[in-house]
């Protein structure tokens, strides 16, 4: 009997089912996948209950992406090997490096578009761009010219375009600040000189007219955001900017021994030509004119369109002249037509609907962070002031509350703190300590009393110092095997709850008074074994280091905590994490010469063990133990040259109030220090003649980064 002709395999079966169910929408509860972002309908939130569907894909794509051809097997193998060699960067010298790059460029000539669109070779193109000279970058612009609209939409070529934009940004500033002489405008090859400014503006002209579509394109939106930041002159590697430019899945393509995609100039605000500002203003104006309020509000909850809308708002609100940003035709006014957006208006309902949305709340954060003061005050008093306590409880809205606190005056901040304090217990229970950390930082800046926060934290974490600190840092103590496993796991997984607990404790240490005592008393209450575990923990160790390096650390605390490490210095010095604590002890023992010498003697006694360890050798170098071993008196004087005061507590000196009469013990310490320094100088003169009498002029080695 004949059988029905059908294709085998699970993939074909899934494909057949998809074709049969084509047109059926996924359930609303399903999370959007990346490949569905361009075709899925997104809801506009108009108020807390109603939602009107709006198709964000109403703008047609700019056309089918052309096919640029494929590399043959021999070419793919050559470029693959070249990519591997560039990645490891094991060339003997600069000449060998330049020769290799020249050969790769020669082989890639005429195949640039194929390489950029190749899954296996596009990484090579990114690395070549990172290593390119300005002339080579301009050549690549010429090869890509006329194809940028299609390249930025391609899965692999879009990354090459992003890298090309970022790498070109510093050269625009250099051409602007250090212009070439007229005779230098003629290249050696006889081609017409073209500035990097012109090439970037030409690229923007290619994309013009398709910005509405690119804002929601899965790959094109990233390249568009990078181009916007380059034109604006904002830092390319700033944390707030980076989160808008690259997705979490983005590979950090680079070359061993060479910094990432932006040099030192990319870490600060760049000087850009006036034409960039004009082009950016025109682009924002065209975007506002071409998109209505309904479409813009749909972008607010779109996973791909939201970051682009955030960036456009940020550039408009932080650009030149905030009157223009709130005037007729501005993006903010198009998004929030009610001016001001008070309670009961449609704009207020739209904002309140976004507050609890995981995507839309980021747009509200941008508005709160960059809106003019007048607009922010209206928003705060009409929409947020009475609801701060409720918003602080929510996992998503809590981040918005942090941005609000950063803009409040001292009087408003005091009221806001009182509204949020009742929620501290709930925040601690759910490990949402980021908001508490922001509260403490803002109170320190605005000189607001933090005692109520300290009392609430003590009630939430417990009154017993040891248990309070262990609960805050989430460290496992008592079981050595479990503790070791916990440390390795924390270092591998970067547990966010442990990280936020550690950051909260470090912030508390930076504020003098009750908050600092909560952490200090907890550290002093730990047994030696538990204190050593904290010193070796990848996350909790930062708290111990901060307590030692803090400007608020008094001499009494430093003496108590440092002396508990006696007998365990070698153990910590040879530990990957604990070695940082030993390095920190060098600074913590300022003015405590007898403790410094005790630690140095312990290091010297176990010299063989320490030198056998990689991190131990770093500790040995940072403590200048070679100098201590050969010329102890010079080591002591070197400590004084580095800012250490022998026999006197630096904390006592720093904390002395000018104009207040010194106590008897302070005067005695000063006399003792002066006498000891005098004896030391006399000993140096008596014990050395000629070259032997001159102290070594070694400079202090910086703690490893």
XYZ file of C-alpha atoms in Angstrom:
705
model
C 0.000 0.000 0.000
C 1.564 3.394 -0.948
C 2.501 5.748 1.898
C 1.910 9.443 2.144
C 4.956 11.381 0.976
C 6.188 13.526 3.875
C 9.481 14.860 5.173
C 11.082 13.264 8.202
C 12.532 14.877 11.305
C 11.395 16.936 14.273
C 12.314 20.220 12.625
C 10.032 19.595 9.655
C 7.221 18.595 11.991
C 7.611 21.834 13.961
C 7.765 23.805 10.730
C 4.559 22.190 9.475
C 2.752 23.016 12.725
C 3.922 26.628 12.559
C 2.598 26.953 9.019
C -0.736 25.462 10.049
C -1.026 27.826 13.007
C 0.213 30.851 11.102
C -1.863 33.855 12.065
C -2.684 32.661 15.570
C -1.335 35.014 18.206
C 0.647 33.793 21.154
C -1.016 34.096 24.554
C -0.515 37.466 26.208
C 1.182 35.804 29.164
C 3.987 34.438 26.974
C 7.229 36.372 27.043
C 8.326 37.871 23.713
C 11.214 36.129 22.047
C 13.848 38.176 20.263
C 12.817 36.897 16.817
C 9.168 37.880 17.461
C 9.873 41.481 18.436
C 9.325 42.873 14.957
C 5.977 41.209 14.293
C 4.330 41.064 17.714
C 1.636 43.592 18.565
C 2.409 45.747 21.568
C -0.187 47.290 23.846
C -0.256 50.970 24.722
C -0.903 51.548 28.371
C -3.288 54.483 28.709
C -4.320 53.932 32.298
C -4.238 51.255 34.926
C -7.014 49.131 33.399
C -7.562 49.811 29.695
C -5.166 49.038 26.899
C -5.531 49.733 23.217
C -3.640 47.519 20.742
C -1.399 49.272 18.288
C 0.749 47.603 15.661
C 4.251 49.052 15.861
C 5.208 47.456 12.532
C 3.018 49.807 10.483
C 6.152 51.334 8.945
C 7.289 49.209 6.050
C 10.864 47.854 5.925
C 13.182 49.695 3.537
C 13.402 46.738 1.170
C 14.874 43.280 0.930
C 18.472 42.972 2.090
C 20.678 42.222 -0.936
C 22.912 39.164 -1.136
C 26.601 40.100 -1.328
C 27.948 36.633 -2.114
C 29.811 33.979 -0.153
C 33.467 33.374 0.558
C 34.853 30.143 -0.855
C 36.238 27.476 1.474
C 39.858 28.518 0.979
C 39.076 32.158 1.781
C 37.020 31.209 4.833
C 39.861 29.058 6.178
C 42.416 31.840 5.663
C 40.302 34.483 7.387
C 39.398 32.096 10.195
C 43.072 31.447 10.947
C 43.825 35.170 10.700
C 41.052 35.869 13.220
C 42.488 33.333 15.667
C 45.970 34.845 15.377
C 44.631 38.357 15.948
C 42.620 37.255 18.964
C 45.592 35.749 20.840
C 48.007 38.504 19.653
C 51.250 36.563 20.086
C 53.389 38.408 17.568
C 57.083 38.761 18.308
C 57.369 42.481 17.553
C 55.538 45.438 16.044
C 57.098 44.873 12.618
C 55.724 41.323 12.422
C 52.353 42.641 13.569
C 52.209 45.355 10.870
C 53.268 42.900 8.166
C 50.530 40.469 9.158
C 47.854 43.192 9.134
C 49.014 44.431 5.732
C 48.678 40.914 4.281
C 45.193 40.468 5.770
C 44.031 43.817 4.335
C 45.430 42.820 0.943
C 43.514 39.525 0.995
C 40.315 41.261 2.181
C 40.401 43.901 -0.560
C 37.168 43.725 -2.554
C 35.664 41.189 -0.141
C 34.755 43.571 2.699
C 30.977 43.205 2.292
C 31.231 39.416 2.088
C 33.342 39.277 5.252
C 31.015 41.602 7.164
C 27.990 39.432 6.297
C 29.762 36.153 7.013
C 28.891 34.332 10.219
C 32.393 32.909 10.576
C 34.432 35.927 9.431
C 32.526 38.996 10.666
C 34.494 38.847 13.931
C 37.676 39.263 11.898
C 36.239 42.423 10.357
C 35.483 43.803 13.847
C 39.052 43.135 14.996
C 40.466 44.696 11.844
C 38.384 47.817 12.493
C 39.715 47.994 16.058
C 43.281 47.948 14.706
C 42.703 50.235 11.721
C 44.321 53.595 11.122
C 42.156 56.614 10.196
C 42.991 56.077 6.511
C 41.933 52.429 6.676
C 38.707 53.361 8.467
C 37.892 55.855 5.715
C 38.524 53.151 3.125
C 36.031 50.892 4.902
C 33.494 53.726 4.971
C 33.943 53.948 1.220
C 33.368 50.214 0.787
C 30.247 50.278 2.991
C 28.901 53.522 1.508
C 25.531 53.006 -0.159
C 24.971 49.767 1.778
C 24.691 51.024 5.379
C 20.887 50.803 5.409
C 21.082 47.078 4.661
C 24.228 46.363 6.688
C 22.830 47.725 9.952
C 19.868 45.334 9.648
C 22.076 42.263 9.173
C 22.725 39.988 12.119
C 26.520 40.033 11.706
C 27.275 43.116 9.613
C 25.449 45.347 12.121
C 28.167 44.626 14.708
C 30.825 45.677 12.201
C 28.974 48.957 11.623
C 28.739 49.612 15.374
C 32.468 49.033 15.824
C 33.216 51.259 12.820
C 31.164 54.128 14.289
C 32.738 53.812 17.753
C 36.283 53.567 16.406
C 35.762 56.612 14.164
C 34.399 58.864 16.926
C 37.766 59.877 18.504
C 39.240 60.712 15.088
C 36.450 63.229 14.476
C 37.547 65.092 17.597
C 41.220 64.889 16.627
C 40.513 66.295 13.156
C 38.521 69.103 14.781
C 41.064 70.034 17.455
C 44.214 69.365 15.383
C 43.336 70.177 11.754
C 45.690 69.147 8.975
C 47.737 71.583 6.957
C 46.430 72.319 3.427
C 49.240 70.300 1.818
C 48.313 67.307 3.983
C 44.807 67.159 2.517
C 46.164 65.279 -0.507
C 46.763 61.603 0.412
C 49.784 59.731 -0.905
C 47.616 57.565 -3.164
C 46.198 60.628 -4.936
C 42.617 60.166 -3.725
C 40.477 63.089 -2.601
C 40.745 63.865 1.113
C 37.513 63.192 2.987
C 37.030 64.075 6.647
C 35.600 61.626 9.156
C 32.905 64.200 9.914
C 31.666 64.039 6.327
C 31.648 60.229 6.294
C 29.532 59.962 9.459
C 27.073 62.592 8.214
C 26.797 60.723 4.912
C 26.004 57.556 6.833
C 23.223 59.356 8.703
C 21.828 60.625 5.390
C 21.654 57.038 4.127
C 19.564 56.030 7.133
C 17.339 59.126 7.006
C 13.758 58.342 6.094
C 13.901 54.888 7.682
C 14.494 55.877 11.305
C 10.979 54.888 12.379
C 11.537 51.351 11.142
C 15.111 51.085 12.445
C 14.000 52.097 15.952
C 12.254 48.734 16.306
C 14.546 46.625 14.147
C 16.220 43.854 16.099
C 19.732 44.652 14.824
C 19.384 48.084 13.235
C 18.271 49.718 16.500
C 21.643 49.003 18.134
C 23.619 50.560 15.267
C 21.260 53.543 15.255
C 21.819 54.137 18.984
C 25.592 53.952 18.575
C 25.462 56.489 15.753
C 23.331 58.815 17.900
C 25.824 58.696 20.778
C 28.732 59.320 18.399
C 26.989 62.375 16.948
C 26.085 63.726 20.402
C 29.647 63.589 21.762
C 28.607 61.654 24.871
C 31.032 59.123 26.450
C 31.007 55.827 24.588
C 31.822 53.579 27.545
C 29.881 55.280 30.343
C 27.814 52.754 32.296
C 24.487 54.486 31.631
C 25.307 54.789 27.923
C 26.604 51.233 27.545
C 23.337 49.736 28.803
C 21.510 51.521 25.975
C 23.991 50.597 23.246
C 24.652 46.867 23.634
C 22.403 43.954 24.490
C 23.252 41.458 27.219
C 24.070 38.818 24.587
C 26.547 41.066 22.790
C 30.019 39.544 22.449
C 32.874 41.729 23.597
C 35.053 41.275 20.531
C 38.605 42.458 21.130
C 42.302 41.748 20.742
C 44.506 40.493 23.563
C 46.547 43.332 25.058
C 44.435 46.046 23.422
C 41.623 47.937 25.135
C 38.006 47.518 24.004
C 36.125 49.427 21.365
C 36.839 52.895 22.749
C 40.126 54.478 23.732
C 40.685 56.921 26.566
C 38.998 59.698 24.584
C 35.856 57.570 24.405
C 35.581 57.537 28.205
C 34.915 61.253 28.460
C 32.680 63.768 26.729
C 34.040 64.454 23.247
C 34.182 67.678 21.260
C 32.133 67.270 18.094
C 31.550 69.655 15.171
C 28.512 71.915 15.139
C 27.222 70.010 12.114
C 26.738 66.962 14.350
C 24.482 68.915 16.715
C 22.497 70.284 13.779
C 22.105 66.829 12.256
C 21.048 65.394 15.611
C 18.454 68.143 16.182
C 17.111 67.641 12.681
C 16.908 63.889 13.204
C 14.943 64.273 16.451
C 12.661 66.861 14.835
C 12.003 64.564 11.856
C 11.297 61.677 14.214
C 8.766 63.742 16.151
C 7.146 65.016 12.966
C 6.890 61.560 11.418
C 5.523 59.697 14.463
C 2.336 60.431 16.345
C 1.742 60.224 20.094
C 0.113 56.805 19.793
C 3.119 55.292 18.055
C 5.590 56.878 20.494
C 3.656 55.488 23.442
C 3.687 52.077 21.812
C 7.481 52.314 21.679
C 7.524 52.900 25.451
C 6.640 49.252 26.103
C 8.468 47.772 23.126
C 11.601 45.836 24.188
C 13.636 47.074 21.204
C 12.092 50.479 20.580
C 12.171 51.564 24.242
C 15.995 51.961 24.526
C 16.052 54.025 21.327
C 13.253 56.253 22.633
C 15.138 56.608 25.922
C 18.261 57.745 24.121
C 16.380 60.251 21.944
C 14.731 61.739 25.037
C 18.045 61.845 26.903
C 19.777 63.621 24.027
C 16.938 66.117 23.683
C 16.677 66.899 27.396
C 20.420 67.051 28.060
C 21.297 68.920 24.872
C 21.787 72.623 24.349
C 18.894 74.685 25.655
C 16.240 72.890 27.671
C 13.652 75.446 26.538
C 13.826 73.832 23.125
C 13.324 70.415 24.708
C 10.046 71.482 26.284
C 8.894 73.780 23.486
C 6.563 73.167 20.588
C 7.548 70.142 18.524
C 9.735 68.542 21.199
C 9.764 64.789 21.735
C 8.836 65.138 25.414
C 5.825 67.298 24.576
C 4.762 64.850 21.857
C 4.956 62.002 24.350
C 3.235 63.960 27.163
C 0.939 66.492 25.451
C -0.600 67.686 28.734
C 1.563 70.494 30.025
C 1.951 70.096 32.935
C 1.015 66.382 33.253
C -0.978 66.649 36.466
C -3.186 64.061 38.152
C -6.245 63.194 36.074
C -4.765 64.029 32.695
C -4.127 61.472 29.971
C -0.362 61.973 30.260
C -0.494 61.260 33.988
C -2.444 58.051 33.364
C 0.138 57.015 30.765
C 3.049 57.546 33.183
C 1.284 55.746 36.035
C 0.695 52.789 33.746
C 4.396 52.601 32.853
C 5.688 52.761 36.423
C 5.083 49.068 37.115
C 6.071 47.842 33.641
C 9.523 46.246 33.459
C 10.222 47.911 30.099
C 8.203 51.119 30.296
C 9.512 52.102 33.737
C 12.939 52.712 32.206
C 11.468 55.475 30.063
C 9.912 57.111 33.143
C 13.339 56.905 34.848
C 14.868 58.756 31.894
C 12.199 61.482 32.084
C 12.697 61.882 35.836
C 16.486 61.936 35.515
C 16.803 64.456 32.658
C 13.601 66.515 32.680
C 13.923 70.248 33.439
C 13.485 71.176 37.092
C 10.077 72.750 36.566
C 8.715 69.661 34.807
C 10.187 67.323 37.415
C 8.666 69.251 40.325
C 5.206 69.046 38.755
C 5.596 65.319 38.108
C 6.884 64.654 41.611
C 4.255 66.610 43.510
C 1.286 65.476 41.453
C 2.167 61.830 40.707
C 4.878 60.473 43.009
C 5.098 62.351 46.298
C 2.097 60.730 48.008
C 2.905 57.271 46.601
C 6.628 56.953 47.381
C 6.070 54.349 50.100
C 3.876 52.230 47.806
C 6.289 52.577 44.885
C 9.266 51.621 47.076
C 7.649 48.264 47.855
C 7.449 47.281 44.203
C 10.408 45.485 42.619
C 10.201 47.472 39.369
C 9.057 50.862 40.659
C 11.820 50.840 43.294
C 14.375 51.805 40.647
C 12.238 54.803 39.718
C 12.179 55.858 43.383
C 16.000 55.857 43.361
C 16.050 58.261 40.405
C 13.498 60.475 42.177
C 15.585 60.637 45.365
C 18.594 61.784 43.340
C 16.756 64.978 42.332
C 15.054 65.977 45.568
C 16.009 68.981 47.670
C 16.906 68.574 51.331
C 13.388 69.357 52.596
C 11.702 67.040 50.100
C 14.303 64.342 50.795
C 13.574 64.412 54.525
C 9.864 63.886 53.836
C 10.597 61.122 51.311
C 12.852 59.276 53.764
C 10.129 59.331 56.401
C 7.681 57.848 53.868
C 10.055 55.039 52.835
C 11.449 54.050 56.258
C 8.402 51.866 57.141
C 9.199 49.758 54.061
C 12.837 49.046 55.001
C 11.944 45.810 56.784
C 10.159 44.506 53.686
C 13.021 45.610 51.437
C 15.577 43.794 53.613
C 13.436 40.662 53.701
C 13.401 40.564 49.878
C 17.063 41.654 49.540
C 16.070 44.853 47.709
C 18.841 46.877 49.342
C 19.727 49.044 46.354
C 17.062 51.596 47.335
C 18.348 51.721 50.932
C 21.859 52.338 49.630
C 20.626 55.249 47.502
C 18.768 56.706 50.505
C 21.970 56.702 52.573
C 24.030 58.264 49.758
C 21.532 61.054 49.176
C 21.229 61.767 52.905
C 25.022 62.072 53.125
C 25.074 64.496 50.188
C 22.160 66.603 51.444
C 23.310 66.478 55.113
C 20.126 64.742 56.259
C 20.079 62.841 59.574
C 20.515 59.097 58.959
C 19.682 57.956 62.485
C 16.131 56.820 61.541
C 17.578 54.695 58.730
C 20.141 53.168 61.118
C 17.438 52.275 63.628
C 15.255 50.725 60.932
C 18.190 48.663 59.605
C 19.091 47.454 63.091
C 15.504 46.367 63.635
C 15.366 44.635 60.244
C 18.708 42.788 60.455
C 18.699 42.122 64.200
C 20.399 43.590 67.250
C 23.106 40.903 67.656
C 26.200 42.330 65.822
C 27.610 39.068 64.437
C 24.306 37.689 63.128
C 23.363 41.096 61.746
C 26.531 41.295 59.641
C 26.295 37.664 58.490
C 22.716 38.198 57.376
C 23.591 41.383 55.527
C 26.592 39.883 53.701
C 24.923 36.473 53.226
C 28.128 34.561 53.991
C 28.234 30.922 55.110
C 30.208 30.526 58.337
C 31.021 27.564 60.571
C 31.329 24.768 57.992
C 34.710 25.141 56.259
C 33.836 22.930 53.272
C 30.495 24.646 52.721
C 32.107 28.049 53.169
C 34.780 27.276 50.561
C 32.123 26.075 48.145
C 30.079 29.205 48.847
C 33.066 31.452 48.053
C 33.808 29.683 44.759
C 30.144 29.742 43.767
C 29.790 33.451 44.590
C 32.855 34.274 42.521
C 31.485 32.255 39.611
C 27.834 33.269 39.672
C 28.116 36.847 41.021
C 25.104 36.383 43.281
C 23.282 39.753 43.035
C 21.876 39.496 46.570
C 25.373 39.144 48.036
C 26.687 41.954 45.843
C 23.927 44.361 46.888
C 24.393 43.445 50.549
C 28.102 44.156 50.272
C 27.485 47.483 48.529
C 25.032 48.500 51.249
C 27.578 47.702 53.971
C 30.294 49.683 52.166
C 27.962 52.677 51.849
C 27.147 52.484 55.561
C 30.878 52.538 56.356
C 31.298 55.764 54.400
C 28.868 57.631 56.681
C 30.127 58.412 60.200
C 27.867 57.661 63.125
C 25.373 54.898 63.838
C 25.401 53.395 60.348
C 29.144 52.841 60.418
C 29.004 51.370 63.921
C 26.503 48.730 62.797
C 29.139 47.298 60.437
C 32.214 47.919 62.606
C 30.677 46.238 65.641
C 29.712 43.282 63.482
C 33.281 42.839 62.212
C 34.719 43.070 65.726
C 32.166 40.509 66.978
C 33.295 37.875 64.454
C 35.611 35.114 65.740
C 39.011 34.950 64.053
C 38.005 31.961 61.919
C 34.898 33.763 60.646
C 36.862 36.972 60.063
C 39.342 35.043 57.922
C 36.479 33.593 55.900
C 35.106 37.086 55.285
C 38.588 38.186 54.185
C 38.658 35.326 51.643
C 35.125 35.813 50.340
C 35.024 37.389 46.893
C 32.136 39.717 47.805
C 32.296 40.211 51.578
C 36.035 40.973 51.449
C 35.258 44.407 49.988
C 33.448 45.341 53.199
C 36.485 44.472 55.322
C 38.761 46.429 53.002
C 36.404 49.432 53.076
C 36.342 49.385 56.879
C 40.143 49.563 56.955
C 40.569 52.156 54.214
C 37.677 54.409 55.248
C 38.510 57.952 56.305
C 36.176 57.390 59.258
C 38.244 54.473 60.634
C 39.694 55.464 64.011
C 42.961 54.188 65.432
C 41.277 52.077 68.109
C 39.267 50.066 65.572
C 42.258 49.615 63.271
C 44.433 48.311 66.114
C 41.782 45.847 67.221
C 40.924 44.479 63.785
C 44.494 44.286 62.417
C 45.911 42.482 65.432
C 43.378 39.694 64.958
C 45.165 38.757 61.736
C 48.432 38.030 63.555
C 49.581 34.521 62.695
C 47.414 34.396 59.557
C 49.153 37.000 57.385
C 50.900 34.383 55.240
C 47.658 32.461 54.777
C 45.928 35.591 53.488
C 48.905 36.803 51.442
C 48.896 33.602 49.372
C 45.117 33.608 48.851
C 43.680 35.081 45.655
C 41.128 37.198 47.559
C 42.779 37.535 50.960
C 45.899 39.056 49.418
C 43.921 42.243 48.747
C 43.216 42.508 52.474
C 46.956 42.229 53.256
C 47.620 44.985 50.713
C 44.961 47.076 52.440
C 46.643 46.515 55.813
C 49.592 48.554 54.522
C 47.348 51.628 54.387
C 45.352 50.723 57.488
C 48.466 50.698 59.680
C 49.307 54.351 59.063
C 50.725 55.710 62.274
C 50.884 52.230 63.858
C 54.567 51.489 63.296
C 54.793 48.580 65.741
C 51.883 46.796 63.980
C 53.414 47.467 60.571
C 56.727 45.957 61.639
C 54.958 42.939 63.183
C 53.215 42.185 59.855
C 56.456 42.737 57.934
C 58.301 40.323 60.244
C 55.641 37.661 59.676
C 55.969 38.114 55.928
C 59.766 37.889 56.166
C 59.611 34.723 58.278
C 57.573 32.968 55.575
C 59.430 34.453 52.619
C 59.808 31.137 50.776
C 56.089 30.359 50.922
C 55.099 33.850 49.836
C 57.565 34.002 46.949
C 56.265 30.645 45.722
C 52.797 32.158 45.208
C 51.870 34.523 42.372
C 49.624 36.723 44.536
C 52.123 36.373 47.371
C 54.855 37.915 45.246
C 52.549 40.878 44.574
C 51.999 41.350 48.307
C 55.769 41.108 48.888
C 56.332 43.822 46.305
C 53.567 46.109 47.606
C 54.919 45.862 51.140
C 58.471 46.603 49.823
C 59.807 43.610 51.672
C 63.098 43.553 49.764
C 63.887 46.964 51.241
C 62.753 45.795 54.694
C 64.935 42.688 54.454
C 68.126 44.530 53.487
C 67.776 47.987 55.084
C 65.138 48.056 57.779
C 65.843 51.652 58.820
C 65.409 52.827 55.238
C 62.091 50.916 55.104
C 60.902 52.770 58.209
C 61.918 56.136 56.769
C 60.394 55.191 53.435
C 57.105 54.621 55.257
C 57.310 58.158 56.601
C 58.068 59.507 53.120
C 54.971 57.721 51.857
C 52.820 59.589 54.373
C 53.035 57.415 57.465
C 53.677 59.042 60.853
C 55.579 56.787 63.206
C 54.089 56.356 66.635
C 51.145 58.723 66.087
C 47.604 57.807 65.168
C 46.646 59.445 61.899
C 43.012 59.182 62.907
C 43.792 61.279 66.011
C 45.450 63.948 63.869
C 42.700 64.000 61.241
C 39.906 64.099 63.804
C 41.403 66.950 65.840
C 39.129 69.976 65.664
C 41.013 73.171 64.728
C 40.896 75.780 67.479
C 40.231 73.216 70.192
C 42.918 72.730 72.840
C 44.713 69.389 72.498
C 44.497 66.888 75.300
C 47.466 65.752 77.348
C 47.713 62.397 75.572
C 47.750 64.114 72.157
C 50.585 66.412 73.240
C 52.500 63.445 74.647
C 52.144 61.551 71.378
C 53.496 64.526 69.445
C 56.548 64.831 71.740
C 57.213 61.102 71.465
C 56.953 61.189 67.666
C 59.314 64.177 67.412
C 61.895 62.539 69.688
C 61.752 59.243 67.801
C 62.101 60.988 64.438
C 65.118 62.923 65.759
C 66.796 59.724 67.000
C 66.141 58.017 63.679
C 67.784 60.845 61.701
C 70.786 60.851 64.048
C 71.143 57.099 63.642
C 71.102 57.369 59.884
C 73.892 59.959 59.897
C 76.014 57.964 62.358
C 75.597 54.578 60.716
C 76.281 55.525 57.102
C 78.973 57.446 55.225
C 79.019 58.490 51.613
C 76.718 56.454 49.426
C 75.818 54.165 52.347
C 74.488 57.120 54.312
C 71.972 58.105 51.673
C 68.555 56.546 52.063
C 67.146 54.634 49.131
C 64.826 56.729 47.014
C 62.375 54.043 46.055
C 58.926 55.037 45.145
C 55.906 53.195 46.434
C 54.480 50.548 44.098
C 50.804 50.953 43.405
C 48.446 48.248 44.561
C 47.662 45.980 41.647
C 44.576 46.822 39.700
